[in-house]
């Protein structure tokens, strides 16, 4: 069965600093990969996705992610963090059947001014 | 498009009572999913529908849980004889046909508290 690991439970960055959130997956083939963001009291919002092709994908709100097959990773990055980016971020995989997403445990991002 | 909506947003119930949640997906989406999220965890898959057919159920979905999507539009999730361990956020998501099939869009969730 597939699984997702987000090694960092909590990350604090200063506003304007760069950000990288880590995601590793376990699956026999290349899964479909997603990053979602969840603000307090809100549902999950899709930031970006990777299905195939270019391994660097762009998303909303200035986020990007890079798929690295050799490392089974799909890390999320942003060059300059804004205070409004403070939220919980979830990495998720779909095995290509569109039957369900398997999520990591999330990384809580705190942004200091 | 108003997105995925869920009602109620909050539900407080006493142990042993039955509760029912409703999810209205994005109108053109044919797939609908239910997830449960507990504090400090990512969402966990419960079940999903393609149109009105329930195609997969998780082991998490005990026999006290039942989900329906009678006309392939809205869906309900019922929990019978609630237990304190059922306290969680219940999330609904939907995805569209064709290239949108794999992109799930989530509603705001229903937070259940069992006292």
Short mmCIF file of C-alpha atoms in Angstrom, two decimals:
data_model
loop_
_atom_site.label_atom_id
_atom_site.label_comp_id
_atom_site.label_asym_id
_atom_site.label_seq_id
_atom_site.Cartn_x
_atom_site.Cartn_y
_atom_site.Cartn_z
CA UNK A 1 0.00 0.00 0.00
CA UNK A 2 1.11 3.53 -0.63
CA UNK A 3 2.22 5.85 2.15
CA UNK A 4 3.33 9.46 2.54
CA UNK A 5 5.83 10.85 5.00
CA UNK A 6 6.16 14.49 5.92
CA UNK A 7 9.15 14.52 8.26
CA UNK A 8 8.66 18.03 9.60
CA UNK A 9 5.73 18.44 11.95
CA UNK A 10 6.28 22.15 12.51
CA UNK A 11 8.39 24.73 10.65
CA UNK A 12 8.91 28.39 11.49
CA UNK A 13 10.25 30.85 8.93
CA UNK A 14 10.58 34.59 8.81
CA UNK A 15 8.45 36.56 6.38
CA UNK A 16 10.37 37.01 3.15
CA UNK A 17 12.51 33.93 3.69
CA UNK A 18 12.44 30.94 1.41
CA UNK A 19 10.54 27.79 2.28
CA UNK A 20 10.89 24.10 1.54
CA UNK A 21 8.50 21.49 2.90
CA UNK A 22 9.51 17.88 2.50
CA UNK A 23 7.39 15.00 1.27
CA UNK A 24 8.44 11.42 0.62
CA UNK A 25 6.17 8.71 -0.70
CA UNK A 26 6.26 4.97 -0.87
CA UNK A 27 4.69 3.35 -3.89
CA UNK A 28 5.85 0.84 -6.47
CA UNK A 29 5.19 3.03 -9.46
CA UNK A 30 5.02 6.78 -9.97
CA UNK A 31 1.92 8.04 -8.24
CA UNK A 32 -0.03 11.18 -8.88
CA UNK A 33 1.17 13.74 -6.34
CA UNK A 34 -0.54 16.69 -4.72
CA UNK A 35 0.01 19.44 -2.21
CA UNK A 36 -2.91 20.89 -0.29
CA UNK A 37 -3.06 23.76 2.20
CA UNK A 38 -5.47 23.97 5.13
CA UNK A 39 -6.04 27.19 7.06
CA UNK A 40 -7.66 27.05 10.51
CA UNK A 41 -11.31 26.16 10.24
CA UNK A 42 -11.09 25.75 6.49
CA UNK A 43 -11.19 22.86 4.09
CA UNK A 44 -8.23 21.80 2.01
CA UNK A 45 -7.23 23.87 -0.98
CA UNK A 46 -5.31 22.31 -3.85
CA UNK A 47 -1.98 24.11 -4.36
CA UNK A 48 -0.50 22.03 -7.17
CA UNK A 49 -0.30 18.58 -8.71
CA UNK A 50 2.06 16.33 -10.62
CA UNK A 51 0.88 13.67 -13.01
CA UNK A 52 3.68 13.31 -15.55
CA UNK A 53 6.05 15.33 -17.71
CA UNK A 54 8.06 18.27 -16.42
CA UNK A 55 9.17 17.41 -12.91
CA UNK A 56 8.97 21.02 -11.71
CA UNK A 57 5.37 22.10 -11.37
CA UNK A 58 3.97 25.50 -10.61
CA UNK A 59 0.95 26.09 -8.44
CA UNK A 60 -1.12 28.84 -6.98
CA UNK A 61 0.07 31.48 -4.53
CA UNK A 62 3.63 31.33 -5.86
CA UNK A 63 4.30 27.74 -4.79
CA UNK A 64 6.20 25.18 -6.81
CA UNK A 65 7.16 21.56 -6.24
CA UNK A 66 9.75 19.25 -7.74
CA UNK A 67 9.25 15.55 -8.30
CA UNK A 68 12.41 13.48 -7.85
CA UNK A 69 11.84 9.85 -8.76
CA UNK A 70 15.23 8.70 -7.45
CA UNK A 71 14.43 10.09 -4.01
CA UNK A 72 10.69 9.34 -4.03
CA UNK A 73 10.19 12.95 -3.07
CA UNK A 74 7.88 15.80 -3.97
CA UNK A 75 9.07 18.81 -2.00
CA UNK A 76 7.14 22.06 -1.92
CA UNK A 77 8.98 25.37 -2.24
CA UNK A 78 8.32 29.06 -2.17
CA UNK A 79 11.02 31.70 -2.71
CA UNK A 80 9.57 34.31 -0.37
CA UNK A 81 7.03 33.50 2.31
CA UNK A 82 4.22 35.87 3.24
CA UNK A 83 2.55 35.99 6.67
CA UNK A 84 -0.67 34.77 5.04
CA UNK A 85 1.05 31.48 4.13
CA UNK A 86 0.85 30.35 7.76
CA UNK A 87 -1.24 27.19 7.63
CA UNK A 88 -0.99 23.41 7.58
CA UNK A 89 0.34 21.80 4.43
CA UNK A 90 -0.45 18.27 3.34
CA UNK A 91 1.20 16.13 0.71
CA UNK A 92 -0.97 13.43 -0.86
CA UNK A 93 -0.72 10.64 -3.40
CA UNK A 94 -3.14 8.92 -5.73
CA UNK A 95 -2.10 5.62 -7.25
CA UNK A 96 -3.69 6.56 -10.54
CA UNK A 97 -7.09 5.07 -9.94
CA UNK A 98 -8.77 8.29 -8.72
CA UNK A 99 -10.28 6.19 -5.96
CA UNK A 100 -8.72 7.93 -2.97
CA UNK A 101 -5.94 10.15 -1.74
CA UNK A 102 -3.44 9.04 0.87
CA UNK A 103 -2.23 11.98 2.94
CA UNK A 104 0.80 12.66 5.05
CA UNK A 105 0.41 13.87 8.60
CA UNK A 106 1.00 17.47 7.58
CA UNK A 107 3.50 20.23 8.30
CA UNK A 108 2.37 23.26 10.26
CA UNK A 109 4.00 26.44 8.96
CA UNK A 110 4.42 29.40 11.24
CA UNK A 111 5.58 32.72 9.77
CA UNK A 112 7.24 35.29 11.99
CA UNK A 113 7.19 38.96 11.10
CA UNK B 1 -19.59 27.44 -9.26
CA UNK B 2 -20.02 27.59 -5.50
CA UNK B 3 -17.67 24.75 -4.64
CA UNK B 4 -18.31 21.80 -2.35
CA UNK B 5 -20.65 22.54 0.52
CA UNK B 6 -21.21 20.58 3.72
CA UNK B 7 -23.89 20.82 6.35
CA UNK B 8 -23.92 21.21 9.22
CA UNK B 9 -20.54 22.81 9.86
CA UNK B 10 -20.59 21.77 13.48
CA UNK B 11 -22.46 19.03 15.30
CA UNK B 12 -22.40 18.25 19.00
CA UNK B 13 -24.13 15.05 20.02
CA UNK B 14 -24.31 12.73 22.96
CA UNK B 15 -22.79 9.30 22.85
CA UNK B 16 -25.22 6.76 21.46
CA UNK B 17 -27.12 9.22 19.26
CA UNK B 18 -27.27 9.00 15.47
CA UNK B 19 -26.00 11.83 13.28
CA UNK B 20 -26.23 12.55 9.57
CA UNK B 21 -24.07 14.86 7.50
CA UNK B 22 -24.75 16.16 4.02
CA UNK B 23 -22.36 16.97 1.20
CA UNK B 24 -23.23 18.82 -2.01
CA UNK B 25 -20.45 18.41 -4.58
CA UNK B 26 -19.51 20.69 -7.44
CA UNK B 27 -22.39 20.24 -9.86
CA UNK B 28 -20.61 18.62 -12.80
CA UNK B 29 -18.46 16.30 -10.68
CA UNK B 30 -19.30 12.62 -10.86
CA UNK B 31 -17.01 11.38 -8.08
CA UNK B 32 -17.59 12.11 -4.41
CA UNK B 33 -15.34 11.18 -1.49
CA UNK B 34 -15.60 11.16 2.29
CA UNK B 35 -12.60 11.54 4.58
CA UNK B 36 -12.14 11.81 8.33
CA UNK B 37 -9.52 14.03 9.94
CA UNK B 38 -8.54 13.91 13.58
CA UNK B 39 -6.41 16.46 15.37
CA UNK B 40 -2.82 16.49 14.22
CA UNK B 41 -3.42 14.01 11.41
CA UNK B 42 -3.98 14.15 7.71
CA UNK B 43 -7.36 13.21 6.26
CA UNK B 44 -8.07 9.47 6.09
CA UNK B 45 -10.16 8.01 3.31
CA UNK B 46 -13.55 6.57 4.25
CA UNK B 47 -15.44 5.90 1.02
CA UNK B 48 -16.10 7.14 -2.48
CA UNK B 49 -18.85 7.16 -5.09
CA UNK B 50 -18.84 7.33 -8.83
CA UNK B 51 -22.24 8.71 -9.68
CA UNK B 52 -24.59 6.81 -7.36
CA UNK B 53 -22.42 3.70 -7.01
CA UNK B 54 -20.34 3.30 -3.87
CA UNK B 55 -17.14 1.80 -5.25
CA UNK B 56 -14.81 1.53 -2.28
CA UNK B 57 -15.03 1.58 1.50
CA UNK B 58 -12.19 1.82 3.97
CA UNK B 59 -11.74 -0.50 6.92
CA UNK B 60 -12.30 2.64 8.98
CA UNK B 61 -15.93 2.59 7.89
CA UNK B 62 -17.38 0.32 10.54
CA UNK B 63 -20.89 -1.05 10.31
CA UNK B 64 -22.09 1.95 12.30
CA UNK B 65 -21.24 4.16 9.33
CA UNK B 66 -23.27 4.31 6.14
CA UNK B 67 -23.01 6.59 3.16
CA UNK B 68 -25.38 7.14 0.30
CA UNK B 69 -25.54 9.12 -2.89
CA UNK B 70 -29.01 8.28 -4.10
CA UNK B 71 -29.24 10.25 -7.33
CA UNK B 72 -25.59 10.78 -8.02
CA UNK B 73 -25.73 14.32 -6.72
CA UNK B 74 -25.56 15.06 -2.98
CA UNK B 75 -24.37 12.50 -0.47
CA UNK B 76 -25.13 11.74 3.17
CA UNK B 77 -22.93 10.12 5.79
CA UNK B 78 -24.71 8.65 8.78
CA UNK B 79 -23.11 7.48 11.99
CA UNK B 80 -25.26 5.34 14.23
CA UNK B 81 -24.73 4.93 17.97
CA UNK B 82 -21.96 7.52 18.05
CA UNK B 83 -18.91 6.94 20.23
CA UNK B 84 -16.43 9.45 21.60
CA UNK B 85 -13.85 8.11 19.18
CA UNK B 86 -16.02 9.34 16.32
CA UNK B 87 -15.20 12.94 17.23
CA UNK B 88 -13.39 14.32 14.20
CA UNK B 89 -13.70 16.56 11.17
CA UNK B 90 -15.57 14.86 8.34
CA UNK B 91 -14.50 16.13 4.95
CA UNK B 92 -16.21 15.69 1.63
CA UNK B 93 -14.51 16.12 -1.72
CA UNK B 94 -15.55 15.81 -5.34
CA UNK B 95 -13.80 15.43 -8.64
CA UNK B 96 -14.87 15.87 -12.21
CA UNK B 97 -14.96 13.68 -15.26
CA UNK B 98 -12.17 13.55 -17.81
CA UNK B 99 -8.93 15.26 -16.96
CA UNK B 100 -10.35 16.56 -13.71
CA UNK B 101 -10.94 13.11 -12.31
CA UNK B 102 -7.82 13.12 -10.17
CA UNK B 103 -8.21 16.62 -8.75
CA UNK B 104 -10.26 16.48 -5.60
CA UNK B 105 -11.86 19.67 -4.31
CA UNK B 106 -12.77 19.73 -0.65
CA UNK B 107 -15.60 21.23 1.29
CA UNK B 108 -15.15 23.06 4.59
CA UNK B 109 -15.94 19.95 6.62
CA UNK B 110 -18.34 19.04 9.42
CA UNK B 111 -16.80 19.00 12.88
CA UNK B 112 -18.39 16.34 15.06
CA UNK B 113 -18.04 16.39 18.82
CA UNK B 114 -19.40 13.42 20.74
CA UNK B 115 -19.87 14.10 24.47
#
